[in-house]
mmCIF file of C-alpha atoms in Angstrom:
data_model
loop_
_atom_site.group_PDB
_atom_site.id
_atom_site.type_symbol
_atom_site.label_atom_id
_atom_site.label_comp_id
_atom_site.label_asym_id
_atom_site.label_seq_id
_atom_site.Cartn_x
_atom_site.Cartn_y
_atom_site.Cartn_z
ATOM 1 C CA UNK A 222 -135.411 -15.146 164.155
ATOM 2 C CA UNK A 223 -137.156 -12.941 166.699
ATOM 3 C CA UNK A 224 -136.957 -13.627 170.457
ATOM 4 C CA UNK A 225 -140.045 -15.299 171.895
ATOM 5 C CA UNK A 226 -142.563 -12.997 173.511
ATOM 6 C CA UNK A 227 -143.683 -15.641 176.037
ATOM 7 C CA UNK A 228 -142.060 -17.919 178.528
ATOM 8 C CA UNK A 229 -140.962 -21.468 177.849
ATOM 9 C CA UNK A 230 -143.641 -24.044 178.678
ATOM 10 C CA UNK A 231 -141.036 -26.715 179.440
ATOM 11 C CA UNK A 232 -137.281 -27.303 179.528
ATOM 12 C CA UNK A 233 -135.976 -27.626 175.946
ATOM 13 C CA UNK A 234 -139.046 -26.308 174.102
ATOM 14 C CA UNK A 235 -138.710 -23.911 171.179
ATOM 15 C CA UNK A 236 -138.861 -20.797 173.372
ATOM 16 C CA UNK A 237 -136.305 -22.202 175.794
ATOM 17 C CA UNK A 238 -133.857 -22.977 173.004
ATOM 18 C CA UNK A 239 -134.308 -19.522 171.564
ATOM 19 C CA UNK A 240 -133.363 -18.006 174.892
ATOM 20 C CA UNK A 241 -130.310 -20.302 175.166
ATOM 21 C CA UNK A 242 -129.204 -18.901 171.819
ATOM 22 C CA UNK A 243 -129.852 -15.312 173.065
ATOM 23 C CA UNK A 244 -127.691 -16.019 176.154
ATOM 24 C CA UNK A 245 -124.767 -16.725 173.853
ATOM 25 C CA UNK A 246 -125.213 -13.534 171.833
ATOM 26 C CA UNK A 247 -125.637 -11.270 174.868
ATOM 27 C CA UNK A 248 -122.210 -12.394 176.113
ATOM 28 C CA UNK A 249 -120.448 -12.536 172.750
ATOM 29 C CA UNK A 250 -121.327 -9.055 171.521
ATOM 30 C CA UNK A 251 -119.896 -7.092 174.477
ATOM 31 C CA UNK A 252 -116.793 -9.339 174.488
ATOM 32 C CA UNK A 253 -116.164 -8.492 170.808
ATOM 33 C CA UNK A 254 -116.406 -4.802 171.713
ATOM 34 C CA UNK A 255 -113.727 -5.307 174.366
ATOM 35 C CA UNK A 256 -115.901 -5.305 177.467
ATOM 36 C CA UNK A 257 -115.670 -7.830 180.305
ATOM 37 C CA UNK A 258 -119.018 -9.529 180.956
ATOM 38 C CA UNK A 259 -120.687 -10.660 184.157
ATOM 39 C CA UNK A 260 -123.496 -12.971 183.047
ATOM 40 C CA UNK A 261 -126.256 -14.041 185.420
ATOM 41 C CA UNK A 262 -129.665 -15.707 185.276
ATOM 42 C CA UNK A 263 -132.673 -13.931 186.774
ATOM 43 C CA UNK A 264 -132.806 -16.205 189.820
ATOM 44 C CA UNK A 265 -129.775 -14.594 191.451
ATOM 45 C CA UNK A 266 -129.782 -12.234 194.410
ATOM 46 C CA UNK A 267 -126.822 -10.007 195.057
ATOM 47 C CA UNK A 268 -125.808 -9.777 198.749
ATOM 48 C CA UNK A 269 -122.790 -7.626 197.884
ATOM 49 C CA UNK A 270 -121.149 -6.612 194.638
ATOM 50 C CA UNK A 271 -119.359 -9.674 193.096
ATOM 51 C CA UNK A 272 -117.269 -7.444 190.902
ATOM 52 C CA UNK A 273 -115.191 -6.661 194.027
ATOM 53 C CA UNK A 274 -114.287 -10.365 194.133
ATOM 54 C CA UNK A 275 -113.508 -10.663 190.438
ATOM 55 C CA UNK A 276 -111.300 -7.547 190.491
ATOM 56 C CA UNK A 277 -109.446 -8.243 193.809
ATOM 57 C CA UNK A 278 -105.795 -7.624 193.049
ATOM 58 C CA UNK A 279 -104.732 -9.670 196.102
ATOM 59 C CA UNK A 280 -106.144 -12.851 194.617
ATOM 60 C CA UNK A 281 -104.944 -14.937 191.688
ATOM 61 C CA UNK A 282 -108.225 -14.546 189.761
ATOM 62 C CA UNK A 283 -106.676 -12.198 187.195
ATOM 63 C CA UNK A 284 -104.963 -15.152 185.567
ATOM 64 C CA UNK A 285 -108.332 -16.699 184.567
ATOM 65 C CA UNK A 286 -110.256 -15.772 181.425
ATOM 66 C CA UNK A 287 -113.554 -17.203 182.652
ATOM 67 C CA UNK A 288 -114.760 -17.740 186.214
ATOM 68 C CA UNK A 289 -117.882 -19.809 186.896
ATOM 69 C CA UNK A 290 -120.055 -20.626 189.871
ATOM 70 C CA UNK A 291 -120.063 -24.354 190.496
ATOM 71 C CA UNK A 292 -123.268 -25.990 189.248
ATOM 72 C CA UNK A 293 -123.594 -28.380 192.213
ATOM 73 C CA UNK A 294 -124.027 -31.360 189.827
ATOM 74 C CA UNK A 295 -121.213 -33.815 189.477
ATOM 75 C CA UNK A 296 -123.004 -35.512 186.587
ATOM 76 C CA UNK A 297 -120.881 -36.869 183.710
ATOM 77 C CA UNK A 298 -123.001 -34.620 181.480
ATOM 78 C CA UNK A 299 -121.274 -31.563 182.915
ATOM 79 C CA UNK A 300 -117.774 -33.033 183.359
ATOM 80 C CA UNK A 301 -115.019 -32.100 183.726
ATOM 81 C CA UNK A 302 -115.879 -28.611 185.129
ATOM 82 C CA UNK A 303 -119.500 -28.644 186.478
ATOM 83 C CA UNK A 304 -119.563 -24.954 185.521
ATOM 84 C CA UNK A 305 -122.886 -23.197 186.068
ATOM 85 C CA UNK A 306 -123.858 -21.349 182.929
ATOM 86 C CA UNK A 307 -126.244 -19.137 184.954
ATOM 87 C CA UNK A 308 -123.476 -17.149 186.689
ATOM 88 C CA UNK A 309 -120.045 -16.418 185.310
ATOM 89 C CA UNK A 310 -117.506 -13.657 184.653
ATOM 90 C CA UNK A 311 -115.586 -13.330 181.409
ATOM 91 C CA UNK A 312 -112.552 -11.205 180.756
ATOM 92 C CA UNK A 313 -112.548 -9.721 177.210
ATOM 93 C CA UNK A 314 -109.565 -11.089 175.341
ATOM 94 C CA UNK A 315 -108.861 -13.114 172.236
ATOM 95 C CA UNK A 316 -109.251 -16.454 174.116
ATOM 96 C CA UNK A 317 -112.658 -15.639 175.533
ATOM 97 C CA UNK A 318 -113.843 -14.072 172.297
ATOM 98 C CA UNK A 319 -112.916 -17.269 170.434
ATOM 99 C CA UNK A 320 -114.624 -19.388 173.078
ATOM 100 C CA UNK A 321 -117.968 -17.556 172.696
ATOM 101 C CA UNK A 322 -117.640 -17.375 168.881
ATOM 102 C CA UNK A 323 -117.139 -21.157 168.922
ATOM 103 C CA UNK A 324 -120.226 -21.483 171.139
ATOM 104 C CA UNK A 325 -122.226 -19.477 168.637
ATOM 105 C CA UNK A 326 -120.933 -21.763 165.854
ATOM 106 C CA UNK A 327 -122.106 -24.774 167.843
ATOM 107 C CA UNK A 328 -125.703 -23.564 167.945
ATOM 108 C CA UNK A 329 -126.780 -26.867 166.315
ATOM 109 C CA UNK A 330 -125.683 -28.640 169.460
ATOM 110 C CA UNK A 331 -127.584 -26.204 171.623
ATOM 111 C CA UNK A 332 -130.712 -27.125 169.781
ATOM 112 C CA UNK A 333 -129.909 -30.843 169.918
ATOM 113 C CA UNK A 334 -129.073 -30.899 173.658
ATOM 114 C CA UNK A 335 -131.825 -28.414 174.629
ATOM 115 C CA UNK A 336 -129.435 -26.045 176.444
ATOM 116 C CA UNK A 337 -126.136 -24.261 175.976
ATOM 117 C CA UNK A 338 -124.629 -25.382 179.329
ATOM 118 C CA UNK A 339 -123.398 -28.777 178.184
ATOM 119 C CA UNK A 340 -122.002 -27.352 174.932
ATOM 120 C CA UNK A 341 -120.290 -24.502 176.833
ATOM 121 C CA UNK A 342 -118.673 -26.935 179.301
ATOM 122 C CA UNK A 343 -117.332 -29.118 176.473
ATOM 123 C CA UNK A 344 -115.906 -26.046 174.776
ATOM 124 C CA UNK A 345 -114.299 -24.955 178.047
ATOM 125 C CA UNK A 346 -112.363 -28.247 178.161
ATOM 126 C CA UNK A 347 -111.384 -28.007 174.478
ATOM 127 C CA UNK A 348 -110.267 -24.354 174.647
ATOM 128 C CA UNK A 349 -108.400 -24.684 177.898
ATOM 129 C CA UNK A 350 -106.453 -27.608 176.445
ATOM 130 C CA UNK A 351 -105.873 -26.335 172.918
ATOM 131 C CA UNK A 352 -105.743 -22.570 173.317
ATOM 132 C CA UNK A 353 -104.747 -21.928 176.901
ATOM 133 C CA UNK A 354 -108.080 -20.569 178.105
ATOM 134 C CA UNK A 355 -107.842 -19.971 181.849
ATOM 135 C CA UNK A 356 -110.933 -21.570 183.453
ATOM 136 C CA UNK A 357 -111.824 -21.305 187.090
ATOM 137 C CA UNK A 358 -114.879 -22.914 188.734
ATOM 138 C CA UNK A 359 -115.533 -21.691 192.261
ATOM 139 C CA UNK A 360 -115.715 -24.645 194.571
ATOM 140 C CA UNK A 361 -118.787 -26.006 196.276
ATOM 141 C CA UNK A 362 -117.034 -25.477 199.588
ATOM 142 C CA UNK A 363 -117.068 -21.686 199.340
ATOM 143 C CA UNK A 364 -119.739 -19.644 201.071
ATOM 144 C CA UNK A 365 -119.199 -16.803 198.666
ATOM 145 C CA UNK A 366 -121.240 -18.066 195.668
ATOM 146 C CA UNK A 367 -123.802 -20.564 196.986
ATOM 147 C CA UNK A 368 -126.714 -21.992 194.963
ATOM 148 C CA UNK A 369 -129.298 -24.672 194.864
ATOM 149 C CA UNK A 370 -126.797 -27.286 196.022
ATOM 150 C CA UNK A 371 -126.225 -25.341 199.266
ATOM 151 C CA UNK A 372 -129.972 -24.785 199.690
ATOM 152 C CA UNK A 373 -130.848 -28.455 199.359
ATOM 153 C CA UNK A 374 -127.844 -30.107 200.870
ATOM 154 C CA UNK A 375 -126.182 -27.794 203.399
ATOM 155 C CA UNK A 376 -128.614 -26.952 206.236
ATOM 156 C CA UNK A 377 -125.933 -25.582 208.505
ATOM 157 C CA UNK A 378 -124.747 -23.099 205.792
ATOM 158 C CA UNK A 379 -128.348 -22.014 205.100
ATOM 159 C CA UNK A 380 -128.934 -21.289 208.840
ATOM 160 C CA UNK A 381 -125.766 -19.139 208.916
ATOM 161 C CA UNK A 382 -126.742 -17.503 205.588
ATOM 162 C CA UNK A 383 -130.204 -16.497 206.875
ATOM 163 C CA UNK A 384 -128.586 -14.989 209.957
ATOM 164 C CA UNK A 385 -126.121 -13.123 207.642
ATOM 165 C CA UNK A 386 -123.154 -14.884 209.222
ATOM 166 C CA UNK A 387 -121.535 -15.811 205.908
ATOM 167 C CA UNK A 388 -119.201 -14.069 203.444
ATOM 168 C CA UNK A 389 -121.649 -14.372 200.570
ATOM 169 C CA UNK A 390 -121.637 -12.279 197.400
ATOM 170 C CA UNK A 391 -124.576 -13.813 195.504
ATOM 171 C CA UNK A 392 -127.195 -16.555 195.991
ATOM 172 C CA UNK A 393 -128.284 -18.468 192.932
ATOM 173 C CA UNK A 394 -131.382 -20.594 193.222
#
């Protein structure tokens, strides 16, 4: 059906679920065309270009198919990865294309669970185990990709961040 013209009134309502479905498609389609995808929610501010980090030849990141910001939650609901579905980088290859095709095929679970994050995390575990998908979740200890967890629980980091004394690429609220 068509995308909603208005905002969601609450988490998990009809408009919210439609946008979760759209988030799957806007990643899947470029992947199927052979393009790498950097997905981000609208509540992210770039401090410097994160693509520099993902394409750094001196790091071992090239071995990973998907790289996620840590969600900050260690809830069982998001185990084992605690991957944040609001900021991630995906390399276009057969493994990542299959992951996001599988996510599309699991749209009934997106509707049931009110979001695609939990479904995506479960598929990350399945695809890494069965199909060799390389999954990396950037640790909470890094200053490079902070989010709400840092804002609410790491006062010393936030003071340094405000003074621009950190090596931060993005901030995700």
